[in-house]
mmCIF file of C-alpha atoms and ligand atoms in Angstrom:
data_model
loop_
_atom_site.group_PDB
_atom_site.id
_atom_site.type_symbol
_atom_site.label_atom_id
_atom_site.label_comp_id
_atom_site.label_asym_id
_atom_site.label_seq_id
_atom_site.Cartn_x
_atom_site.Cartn_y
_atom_site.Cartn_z
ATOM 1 C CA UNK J 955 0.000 0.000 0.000
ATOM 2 C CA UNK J 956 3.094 2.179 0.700
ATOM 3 C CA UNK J 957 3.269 5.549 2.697
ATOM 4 C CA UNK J 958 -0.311 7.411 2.749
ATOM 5 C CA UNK J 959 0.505 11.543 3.772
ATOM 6 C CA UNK J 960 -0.337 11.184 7.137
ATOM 7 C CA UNK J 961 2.037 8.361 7.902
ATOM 8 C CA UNK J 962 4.756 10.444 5.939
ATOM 9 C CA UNK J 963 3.684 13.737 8.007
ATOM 10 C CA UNK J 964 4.205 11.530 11.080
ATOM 11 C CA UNK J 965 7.725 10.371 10.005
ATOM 12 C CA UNK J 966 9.109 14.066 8.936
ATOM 13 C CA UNK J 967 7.511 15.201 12.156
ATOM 14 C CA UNK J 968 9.897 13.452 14.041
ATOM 15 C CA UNK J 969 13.225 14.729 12.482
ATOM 16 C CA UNK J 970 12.274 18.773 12.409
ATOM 17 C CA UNK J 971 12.414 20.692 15.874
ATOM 18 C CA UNK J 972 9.267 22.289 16.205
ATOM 19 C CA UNK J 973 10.654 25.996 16.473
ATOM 20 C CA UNK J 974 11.808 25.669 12.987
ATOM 21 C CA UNK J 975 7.924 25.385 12.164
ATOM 22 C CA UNK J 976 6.433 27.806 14.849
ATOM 23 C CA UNK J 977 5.362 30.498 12.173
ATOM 24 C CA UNK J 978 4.576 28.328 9.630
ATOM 25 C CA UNK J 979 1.210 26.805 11.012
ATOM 26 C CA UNK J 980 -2.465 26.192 9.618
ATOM 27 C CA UNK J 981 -5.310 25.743 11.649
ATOM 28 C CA UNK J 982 -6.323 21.630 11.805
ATOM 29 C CA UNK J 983 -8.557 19.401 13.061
ATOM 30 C CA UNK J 984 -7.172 16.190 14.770
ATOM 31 C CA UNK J 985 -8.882 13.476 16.472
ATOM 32 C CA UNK J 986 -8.571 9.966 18.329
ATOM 33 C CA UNK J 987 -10.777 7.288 19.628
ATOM 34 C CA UNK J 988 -10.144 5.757 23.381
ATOM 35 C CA UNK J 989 -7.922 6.576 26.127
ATOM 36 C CA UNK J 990 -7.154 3.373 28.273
ATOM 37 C CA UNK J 991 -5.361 2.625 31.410
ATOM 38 C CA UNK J 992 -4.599 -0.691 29.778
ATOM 39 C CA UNK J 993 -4.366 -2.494 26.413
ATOM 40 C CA UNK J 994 -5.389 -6.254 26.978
ATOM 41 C CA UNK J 995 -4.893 -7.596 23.121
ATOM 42 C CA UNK J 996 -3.505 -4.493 20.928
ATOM 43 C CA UNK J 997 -4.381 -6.796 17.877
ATOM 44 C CA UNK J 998 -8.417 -6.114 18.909
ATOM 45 C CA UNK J 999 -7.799 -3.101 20.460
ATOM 46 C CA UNK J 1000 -6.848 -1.153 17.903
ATOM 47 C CA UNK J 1001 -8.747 2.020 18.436
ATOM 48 C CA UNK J 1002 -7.239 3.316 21.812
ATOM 49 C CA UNK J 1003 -4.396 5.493 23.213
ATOM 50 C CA UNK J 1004 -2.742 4.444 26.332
ATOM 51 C CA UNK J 1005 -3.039 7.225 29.027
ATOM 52 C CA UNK J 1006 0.797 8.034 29.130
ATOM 53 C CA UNK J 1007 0.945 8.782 25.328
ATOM 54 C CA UNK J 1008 -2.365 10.383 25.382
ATOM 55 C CA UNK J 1009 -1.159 12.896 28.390
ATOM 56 C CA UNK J 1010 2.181 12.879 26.235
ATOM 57 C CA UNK J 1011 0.201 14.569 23.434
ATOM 58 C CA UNK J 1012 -1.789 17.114 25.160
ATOM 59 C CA UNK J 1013 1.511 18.135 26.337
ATOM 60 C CA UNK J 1014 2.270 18.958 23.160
ATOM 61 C CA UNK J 1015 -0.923 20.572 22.262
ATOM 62 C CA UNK J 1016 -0.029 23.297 24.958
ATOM 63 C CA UNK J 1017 1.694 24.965 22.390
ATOM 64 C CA UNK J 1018 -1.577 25.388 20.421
ATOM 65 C CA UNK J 1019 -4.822 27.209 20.727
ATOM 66 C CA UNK J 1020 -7.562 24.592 21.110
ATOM 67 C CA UNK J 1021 -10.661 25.735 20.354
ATOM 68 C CA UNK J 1022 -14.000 24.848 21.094
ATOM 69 C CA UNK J 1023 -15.900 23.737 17.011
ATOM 70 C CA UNK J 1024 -18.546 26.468 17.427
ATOM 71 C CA UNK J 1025 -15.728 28.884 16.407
ATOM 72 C CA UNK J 1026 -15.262 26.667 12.726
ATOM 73 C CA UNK J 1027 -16.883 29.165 10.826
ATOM 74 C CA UNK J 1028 -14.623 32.051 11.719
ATOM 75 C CA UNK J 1029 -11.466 30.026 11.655
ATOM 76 C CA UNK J 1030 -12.406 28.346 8.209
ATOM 77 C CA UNK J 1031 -13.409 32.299 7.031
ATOM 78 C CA UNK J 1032 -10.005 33.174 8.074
ATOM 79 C CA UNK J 1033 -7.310 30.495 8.605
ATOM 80 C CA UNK J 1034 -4.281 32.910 8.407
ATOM 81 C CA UNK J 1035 -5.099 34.450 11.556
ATOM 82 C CA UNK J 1036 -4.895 30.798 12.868
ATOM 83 C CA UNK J 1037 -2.359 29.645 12.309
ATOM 84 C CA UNK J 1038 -2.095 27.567 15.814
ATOM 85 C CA UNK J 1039 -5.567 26.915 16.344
ATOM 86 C CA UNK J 1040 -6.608 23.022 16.643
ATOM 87 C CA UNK J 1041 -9.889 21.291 16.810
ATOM 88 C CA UNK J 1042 -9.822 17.975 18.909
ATOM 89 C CA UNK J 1043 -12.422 15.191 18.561
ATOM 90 C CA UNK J 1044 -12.917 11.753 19.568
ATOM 91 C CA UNK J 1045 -15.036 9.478 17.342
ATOM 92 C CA UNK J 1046 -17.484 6.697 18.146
ATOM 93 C CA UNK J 1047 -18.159 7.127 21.666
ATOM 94 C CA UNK J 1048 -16.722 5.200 23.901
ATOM 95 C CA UNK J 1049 -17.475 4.814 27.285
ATOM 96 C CA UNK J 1050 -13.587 5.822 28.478
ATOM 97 C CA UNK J 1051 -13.949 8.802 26.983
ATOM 98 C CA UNK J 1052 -16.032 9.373 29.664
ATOM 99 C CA UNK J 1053 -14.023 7.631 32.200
ATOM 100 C CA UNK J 1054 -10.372 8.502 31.614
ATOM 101 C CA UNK J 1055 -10.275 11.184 28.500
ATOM 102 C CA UNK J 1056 -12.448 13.614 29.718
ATOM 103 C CA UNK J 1057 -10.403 14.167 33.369
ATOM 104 C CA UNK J 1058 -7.409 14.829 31.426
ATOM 105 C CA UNK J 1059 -8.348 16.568 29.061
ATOM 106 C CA UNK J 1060 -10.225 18.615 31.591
ATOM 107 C CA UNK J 1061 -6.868 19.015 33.385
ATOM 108 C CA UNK J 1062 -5.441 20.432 30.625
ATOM 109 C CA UNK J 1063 -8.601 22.976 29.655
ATOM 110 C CA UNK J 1064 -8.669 21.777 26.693
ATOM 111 C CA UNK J 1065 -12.363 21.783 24.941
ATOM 112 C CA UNK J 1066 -13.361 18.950 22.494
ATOM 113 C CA UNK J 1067 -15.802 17.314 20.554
ATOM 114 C CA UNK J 1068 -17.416 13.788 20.704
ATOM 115 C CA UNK J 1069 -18.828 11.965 17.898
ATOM 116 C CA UNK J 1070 -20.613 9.193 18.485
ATOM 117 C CA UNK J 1071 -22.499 6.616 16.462
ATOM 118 C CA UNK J 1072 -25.871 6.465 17.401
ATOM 119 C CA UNK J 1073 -27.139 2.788 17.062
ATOM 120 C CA UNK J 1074 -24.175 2.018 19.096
ATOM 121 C CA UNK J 1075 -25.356 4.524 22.344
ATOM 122 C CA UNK J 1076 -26.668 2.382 25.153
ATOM 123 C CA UNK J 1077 -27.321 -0.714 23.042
ATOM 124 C CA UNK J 1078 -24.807 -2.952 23.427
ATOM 125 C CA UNK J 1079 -23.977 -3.284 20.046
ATOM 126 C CA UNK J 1080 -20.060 -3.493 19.294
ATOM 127 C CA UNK J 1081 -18.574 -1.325 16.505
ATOM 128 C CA UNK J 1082 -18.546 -3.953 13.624
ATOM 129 C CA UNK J 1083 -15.009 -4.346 12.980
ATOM 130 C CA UNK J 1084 -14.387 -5.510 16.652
ATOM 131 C CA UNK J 1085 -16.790 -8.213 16.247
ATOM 132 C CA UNK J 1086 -14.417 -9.350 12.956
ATOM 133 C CA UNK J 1087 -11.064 -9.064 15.066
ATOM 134 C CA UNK J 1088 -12.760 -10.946 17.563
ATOM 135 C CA UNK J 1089 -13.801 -13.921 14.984
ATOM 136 C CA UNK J 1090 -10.381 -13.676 13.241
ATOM 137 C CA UNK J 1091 -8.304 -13.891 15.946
ATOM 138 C CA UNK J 1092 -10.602 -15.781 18.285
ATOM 139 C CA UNK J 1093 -13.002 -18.440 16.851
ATOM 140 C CA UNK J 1094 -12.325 -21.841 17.089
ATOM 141 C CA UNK J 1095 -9.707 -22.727 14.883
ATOM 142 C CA UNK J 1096 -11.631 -24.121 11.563
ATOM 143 C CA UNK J 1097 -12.938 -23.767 8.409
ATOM 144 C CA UNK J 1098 -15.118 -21.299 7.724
ATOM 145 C CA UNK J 1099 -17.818 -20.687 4.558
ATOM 146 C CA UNK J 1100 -18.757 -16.446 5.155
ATOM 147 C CA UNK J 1101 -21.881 -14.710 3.158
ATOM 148 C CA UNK J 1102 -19.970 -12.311 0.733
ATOM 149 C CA UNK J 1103 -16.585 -13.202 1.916
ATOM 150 C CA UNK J 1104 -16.314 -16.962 0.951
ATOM 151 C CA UNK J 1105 -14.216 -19.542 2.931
ATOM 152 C CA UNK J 1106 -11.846 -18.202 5.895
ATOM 153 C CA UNK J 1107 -9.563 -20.282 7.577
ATOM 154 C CA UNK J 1108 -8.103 -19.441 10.739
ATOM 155 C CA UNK J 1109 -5.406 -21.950 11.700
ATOM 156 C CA UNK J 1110 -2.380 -20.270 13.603
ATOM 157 C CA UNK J 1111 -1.782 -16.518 14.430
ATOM 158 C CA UNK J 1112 0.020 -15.883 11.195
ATOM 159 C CA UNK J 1113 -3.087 -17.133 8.779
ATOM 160 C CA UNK J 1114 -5.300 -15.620 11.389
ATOM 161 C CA UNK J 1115 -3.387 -12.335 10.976
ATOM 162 C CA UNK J 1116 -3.548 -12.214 6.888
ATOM 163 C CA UNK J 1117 -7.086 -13.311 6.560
ATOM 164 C CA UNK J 1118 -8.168 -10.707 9.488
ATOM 165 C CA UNK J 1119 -6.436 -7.923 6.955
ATOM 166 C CA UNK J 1120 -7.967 -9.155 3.763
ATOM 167 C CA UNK J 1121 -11.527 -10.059 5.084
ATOM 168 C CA UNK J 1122 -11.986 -6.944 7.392
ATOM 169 C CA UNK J 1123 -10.592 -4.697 3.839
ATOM 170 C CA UNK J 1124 -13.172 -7.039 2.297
ATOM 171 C CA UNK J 1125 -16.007 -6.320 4.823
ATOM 172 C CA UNK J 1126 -15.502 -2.961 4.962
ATOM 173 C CA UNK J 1127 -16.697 -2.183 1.594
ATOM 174 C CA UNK J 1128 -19.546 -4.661 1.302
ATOM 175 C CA UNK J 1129 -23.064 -2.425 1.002
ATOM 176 C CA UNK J 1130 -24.338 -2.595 4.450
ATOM 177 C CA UNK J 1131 -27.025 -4.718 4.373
ATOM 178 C CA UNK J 1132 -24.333 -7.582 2.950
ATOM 179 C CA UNK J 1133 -21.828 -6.819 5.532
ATOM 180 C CA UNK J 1134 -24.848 -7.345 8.393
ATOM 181 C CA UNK J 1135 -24.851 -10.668 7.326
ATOM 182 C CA UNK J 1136 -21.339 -11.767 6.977
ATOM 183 C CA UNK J 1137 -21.104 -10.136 10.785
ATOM 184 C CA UNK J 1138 -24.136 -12.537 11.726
ATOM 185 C CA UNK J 1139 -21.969 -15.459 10.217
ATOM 186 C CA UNK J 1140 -19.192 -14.416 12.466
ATOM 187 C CA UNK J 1141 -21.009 -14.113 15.428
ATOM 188 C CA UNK J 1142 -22.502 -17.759 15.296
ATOM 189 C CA UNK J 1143 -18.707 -19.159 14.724
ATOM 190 C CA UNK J 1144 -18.815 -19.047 18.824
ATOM 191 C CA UNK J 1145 -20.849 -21.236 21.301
ATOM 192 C CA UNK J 1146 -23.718 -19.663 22.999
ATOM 193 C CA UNK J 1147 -22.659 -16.985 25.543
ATOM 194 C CA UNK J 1148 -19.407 -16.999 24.755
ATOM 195 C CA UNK J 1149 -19.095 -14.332 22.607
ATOM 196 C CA UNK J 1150 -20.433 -11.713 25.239
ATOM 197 C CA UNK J 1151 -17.716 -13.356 27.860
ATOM 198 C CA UNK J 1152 -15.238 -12.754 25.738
ATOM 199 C CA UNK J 1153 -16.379 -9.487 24.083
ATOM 200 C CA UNK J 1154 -16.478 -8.319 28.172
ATOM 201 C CA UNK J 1155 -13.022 -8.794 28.345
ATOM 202 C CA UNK J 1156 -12.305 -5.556 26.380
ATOM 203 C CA UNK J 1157 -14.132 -3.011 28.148
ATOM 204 C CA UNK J 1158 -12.031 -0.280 26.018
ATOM 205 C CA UNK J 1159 -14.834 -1.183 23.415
ATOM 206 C CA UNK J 1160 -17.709 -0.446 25.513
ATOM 207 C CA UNK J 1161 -19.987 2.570 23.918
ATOM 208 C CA UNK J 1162 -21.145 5.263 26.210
ATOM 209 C CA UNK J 1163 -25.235 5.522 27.147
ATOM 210 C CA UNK J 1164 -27.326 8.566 26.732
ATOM 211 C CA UNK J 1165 -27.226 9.619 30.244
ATOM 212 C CA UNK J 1166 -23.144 9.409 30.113
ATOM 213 C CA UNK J 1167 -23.005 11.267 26.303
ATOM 214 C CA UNK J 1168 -25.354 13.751 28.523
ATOM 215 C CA UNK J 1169 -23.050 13.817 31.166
ATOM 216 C CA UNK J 1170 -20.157 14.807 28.691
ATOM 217 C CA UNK J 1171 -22.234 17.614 27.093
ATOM 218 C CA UNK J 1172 -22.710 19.234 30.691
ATOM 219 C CA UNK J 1173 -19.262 19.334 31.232
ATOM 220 C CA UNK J 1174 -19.150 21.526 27.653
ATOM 221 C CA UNK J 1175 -18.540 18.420 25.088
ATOM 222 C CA UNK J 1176 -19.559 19.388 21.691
ATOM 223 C CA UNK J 1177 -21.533 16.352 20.716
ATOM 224 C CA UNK J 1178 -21.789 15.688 16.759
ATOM 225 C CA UNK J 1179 -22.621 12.792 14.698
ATOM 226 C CA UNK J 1180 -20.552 9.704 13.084
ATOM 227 C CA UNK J 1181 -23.432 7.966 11.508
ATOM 228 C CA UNK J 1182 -25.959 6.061 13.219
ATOM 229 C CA UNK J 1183 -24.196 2.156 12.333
ATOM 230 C CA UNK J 1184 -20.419 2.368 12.844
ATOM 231 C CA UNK J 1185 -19.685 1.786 8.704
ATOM 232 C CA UNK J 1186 -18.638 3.424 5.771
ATOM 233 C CA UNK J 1187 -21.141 5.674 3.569
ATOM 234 C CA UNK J 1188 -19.350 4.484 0.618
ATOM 235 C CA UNK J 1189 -20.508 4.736 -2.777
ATOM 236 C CA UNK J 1190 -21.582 0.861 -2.841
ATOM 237 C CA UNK J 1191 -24.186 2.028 0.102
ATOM 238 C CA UNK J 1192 -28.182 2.530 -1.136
ATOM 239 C CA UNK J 1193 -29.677 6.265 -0.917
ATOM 240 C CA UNK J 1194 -32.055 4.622 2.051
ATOM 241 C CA UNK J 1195 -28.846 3.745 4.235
ATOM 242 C CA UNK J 1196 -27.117 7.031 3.719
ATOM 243 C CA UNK J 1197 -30.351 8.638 4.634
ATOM 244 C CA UNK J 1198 -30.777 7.086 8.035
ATOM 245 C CA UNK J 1199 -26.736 7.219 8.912
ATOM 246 C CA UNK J 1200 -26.953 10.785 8.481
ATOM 247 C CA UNK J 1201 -30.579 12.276 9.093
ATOM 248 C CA UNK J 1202 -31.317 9.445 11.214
ATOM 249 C CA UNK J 1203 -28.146 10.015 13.363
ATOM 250 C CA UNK J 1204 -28.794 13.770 13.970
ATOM 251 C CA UNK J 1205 -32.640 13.244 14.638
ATOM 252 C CA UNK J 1206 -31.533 10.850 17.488
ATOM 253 C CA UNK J 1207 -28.510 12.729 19.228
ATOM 254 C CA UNK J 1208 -31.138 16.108 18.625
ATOM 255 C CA UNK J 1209 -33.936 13.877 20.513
ATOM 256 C CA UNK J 1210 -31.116 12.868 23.230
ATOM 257 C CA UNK J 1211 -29.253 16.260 23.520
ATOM 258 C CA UNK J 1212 -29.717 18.864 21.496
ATOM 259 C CA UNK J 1213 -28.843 20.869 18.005
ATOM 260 C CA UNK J 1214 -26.140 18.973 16.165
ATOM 261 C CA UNK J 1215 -24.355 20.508 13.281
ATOM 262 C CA UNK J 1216 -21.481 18.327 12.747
ATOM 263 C CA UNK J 1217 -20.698 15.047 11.021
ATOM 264 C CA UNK J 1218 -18.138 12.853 11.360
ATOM 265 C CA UNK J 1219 -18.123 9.978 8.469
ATOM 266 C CA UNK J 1220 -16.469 6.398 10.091
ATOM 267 C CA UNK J 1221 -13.311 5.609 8.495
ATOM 268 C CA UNK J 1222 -14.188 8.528 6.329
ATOM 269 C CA UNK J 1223 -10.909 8.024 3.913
ATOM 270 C CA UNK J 1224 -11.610 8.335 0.100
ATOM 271 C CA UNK J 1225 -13.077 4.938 -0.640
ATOM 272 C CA UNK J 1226 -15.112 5.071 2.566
ATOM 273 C CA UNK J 1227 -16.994 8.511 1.690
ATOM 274 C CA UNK J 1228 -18.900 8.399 -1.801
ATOM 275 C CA UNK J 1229 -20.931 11.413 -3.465
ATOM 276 C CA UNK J 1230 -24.076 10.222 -1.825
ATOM 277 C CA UNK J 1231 -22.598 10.285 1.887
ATOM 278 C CA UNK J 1232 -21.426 13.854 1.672
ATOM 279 C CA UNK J 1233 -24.498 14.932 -0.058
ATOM 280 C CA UNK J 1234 -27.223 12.812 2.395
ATOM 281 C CA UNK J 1235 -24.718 15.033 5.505
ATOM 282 C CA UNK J 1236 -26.009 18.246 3.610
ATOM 283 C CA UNK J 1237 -29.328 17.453 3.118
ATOM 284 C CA UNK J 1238 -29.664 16.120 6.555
ATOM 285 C CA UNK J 1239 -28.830 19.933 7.355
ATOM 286 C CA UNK J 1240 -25.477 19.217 9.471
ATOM 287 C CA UNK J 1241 -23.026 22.477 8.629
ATOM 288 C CA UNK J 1242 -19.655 20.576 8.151
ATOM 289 C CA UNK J 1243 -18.998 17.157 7.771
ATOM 290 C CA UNK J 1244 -15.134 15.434 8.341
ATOM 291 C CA UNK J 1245 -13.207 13.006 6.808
ATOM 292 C CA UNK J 1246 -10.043 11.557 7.928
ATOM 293 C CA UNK J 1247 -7.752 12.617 4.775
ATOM 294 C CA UNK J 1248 -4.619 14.626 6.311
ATOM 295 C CA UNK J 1249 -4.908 18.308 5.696
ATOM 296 C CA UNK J 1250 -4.981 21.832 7.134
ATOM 297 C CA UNK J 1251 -8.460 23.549 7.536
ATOM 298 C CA UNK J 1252 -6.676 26.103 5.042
ATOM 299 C CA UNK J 1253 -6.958 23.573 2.069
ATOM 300 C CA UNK J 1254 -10.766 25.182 1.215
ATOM 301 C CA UNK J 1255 -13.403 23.334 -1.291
ATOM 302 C CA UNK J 1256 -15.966 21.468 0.341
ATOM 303 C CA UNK J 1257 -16.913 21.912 3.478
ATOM 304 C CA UNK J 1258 -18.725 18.510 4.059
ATOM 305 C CA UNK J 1259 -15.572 16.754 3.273
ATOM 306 C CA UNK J 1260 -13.161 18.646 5.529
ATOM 307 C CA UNK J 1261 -9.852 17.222 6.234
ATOM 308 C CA UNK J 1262 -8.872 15.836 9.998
ATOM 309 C CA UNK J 1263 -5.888 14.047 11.331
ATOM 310 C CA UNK J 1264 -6.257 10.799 13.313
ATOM 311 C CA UNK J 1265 -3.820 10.604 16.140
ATOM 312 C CA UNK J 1266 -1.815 7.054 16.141
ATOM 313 C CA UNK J 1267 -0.108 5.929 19.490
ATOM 314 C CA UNK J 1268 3.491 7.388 18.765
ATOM 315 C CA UNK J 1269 2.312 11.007 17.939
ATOM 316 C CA UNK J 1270 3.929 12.625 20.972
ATOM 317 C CA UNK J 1271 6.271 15.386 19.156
ATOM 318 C CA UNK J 1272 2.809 16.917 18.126
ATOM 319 C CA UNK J 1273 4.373 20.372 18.006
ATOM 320 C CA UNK J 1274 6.404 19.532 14.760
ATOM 321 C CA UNK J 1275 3.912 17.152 13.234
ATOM 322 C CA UNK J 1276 0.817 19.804 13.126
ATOM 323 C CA UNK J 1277 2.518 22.124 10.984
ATOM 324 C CA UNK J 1278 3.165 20.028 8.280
ATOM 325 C CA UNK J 1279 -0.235 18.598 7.703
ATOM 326 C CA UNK J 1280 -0.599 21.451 4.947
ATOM 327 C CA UNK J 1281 1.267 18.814 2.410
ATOM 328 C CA UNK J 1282 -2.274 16.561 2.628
ATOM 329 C CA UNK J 1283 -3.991 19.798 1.152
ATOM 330 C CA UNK J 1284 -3.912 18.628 -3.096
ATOM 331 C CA UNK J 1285 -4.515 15.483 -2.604
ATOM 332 C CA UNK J 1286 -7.658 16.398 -0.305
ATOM 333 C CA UNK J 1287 -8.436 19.418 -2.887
ATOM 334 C CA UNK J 1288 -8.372 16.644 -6.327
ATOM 335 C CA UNK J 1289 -10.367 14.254 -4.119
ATOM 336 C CA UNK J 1290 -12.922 16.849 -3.171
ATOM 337 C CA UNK J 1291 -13.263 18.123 -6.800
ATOM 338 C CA UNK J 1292 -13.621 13.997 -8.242
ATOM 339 C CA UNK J 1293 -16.656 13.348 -6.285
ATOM 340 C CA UNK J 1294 -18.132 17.194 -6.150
HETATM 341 ZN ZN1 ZN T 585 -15.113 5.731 13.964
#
């Protein structure tokens, strides 16, 4: 697959002292999932800093001016006179945002915004591509015959580590309705019950309820939308699903908490936003919607398919990596103009 942008901002980021940049920033958005005490299984856990990096990169967001997102218009009507200023978002919703992310970042004043994915609030349902890490890497060892994917066979942790990369690449761009079934294949690969047991063993991928997503938004959380399943609004997905991932999202968190002008799309990298997602955001009436495509709030163009930079692990010189995030801005600018 080689390098993508963001990896190679991440690299460069580590080699250039940050005063060398200090004049030369954009204002960007930048987001993560979890914060957890402790990682169990990193190969299923995939989505969630450990609390030492995570306090290692709001150190280095001191240097920055983090804003609160109800000041995105007048930062994307003038991005030169912020040139530090940093939007930071968690996606999905889980429950230690809640219970670890929000003291810190409380500690450090620093406002945020929390997108969660609706049909996932308070229901017990696991974001979809935990459910596959948990049948690749722990079903029964077998022979298995998957709607839409075809056979899988999970032998020792090397097979079990290819075919988890080619059937979750697979299963992420299966139209939805597909995908639910290939996910109710998985599920039944386990004896009765013990699915949940082990699924309880990861409580990083417990969602949050209403009542806690309420909780956040008293202590000043901007809460915003990610869809209402946890899956890509690609272009393989009927006008009916886009519909109810983005209209049906904001109805919900607008029933639950209140006005909600901003979309996040899951995954949201180019093959995992179509023409139809962005346009079923606008029509739902959300103001902005944001991808995950590396880029500087500077870039322009569309402003449902804004650009946003997901924090990995190892992202603790922040101070140098923020300013080069500009370099993402053609590639986001030819994307944006191929599916406008
Ligand atoms: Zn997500």
């Amino acid at each position: 697959m080689g390098f993508s942008l963001g990896q190679w901002a991440r690299e460069l980021g580590r080699w250039v002292p940050p005063a060398a940049l200090a004049h030369a920033g954009q204002p960007a958005a930048l987001f993560f999932h979890g914060v957890e005490a402790h990682t169990e299984d990193p190969r299923v856990q995939t989505n969630h800093h450990e609390v030492a990096q995570f306090r290692a990169i709001l150190e280095g967001l001191r240097d920055f001016d983090v804003l609160p997102l109800d000041t995105l218009d007048e930062v994307l009507a003038h991005p030169d006179k912020h040139g530090r200023s940093v939007f930071l978002m968690s996606d999905d919703g889980y429950r230690n945002t809640l219970t670890v992310a929000a003291d810190l970042l409380d500690e450090f004043r620093m406002p945020w915004t929390l997108f969660v994915s609706t049909a996932h609030i308070g229901t017990g349902t696991p974001n979809p591509v935990f459910l596959a890490r948990l049948f690749f890497f722990y079903a029964p060892p077998g022979t298995y015959t998957l709607p839409h994917l075809g056979m899988v066979i999970l032998g020792n942790e090397e097979s079990r580590e290819k075919s988890a990369l080619s059937g979750i690449e697979r299963l992420r761009f299966l139209p939805g309705e597909q995908a639910q079934a290939t996910l109710a294949a998985m599920r039944d690969a386990f004896a009765p019950d013990a699915l949940e047991a082990l699924a309880a063993r990861f409580a990083s991928e417990k969602f949050l309820d209403w009542n806690e997503v309420r909780a956040l938004a008293g202590r000043g959380v901007t809460i915003g939308a990610h869809a209402d399943s946890h899956w890509p609004m690609h272009a393989g997905q009927s006008l009916a699903w886009l519909t109810q991932q983005a209209a049906g999202a904001k109805a919900r968190i607008e029933t639950e908490i209140g006005p909600c002008r901003f979309f996040a799309y899951p995954f949201g990298n180019k093959r995992d936003v179509g023409v139809g997602a962005w346009k079923a955001v606008r029509d739902a009436g959300f103001s902005h919607g944001f991808t995950t495509l590396s880029g500087t709030l500077a870039a322009g163009g569309n402003p449902y398919l804004l650009p946003r930079y997901g924090l990995g692990p190892r992202d603790t010189h922040i101070a140098s990596l923020v300013p080069l995030l500009f370099t993402g801005n053609p590639r986001l600018r030819r994307w944006q103009a191929s599916i406008g």
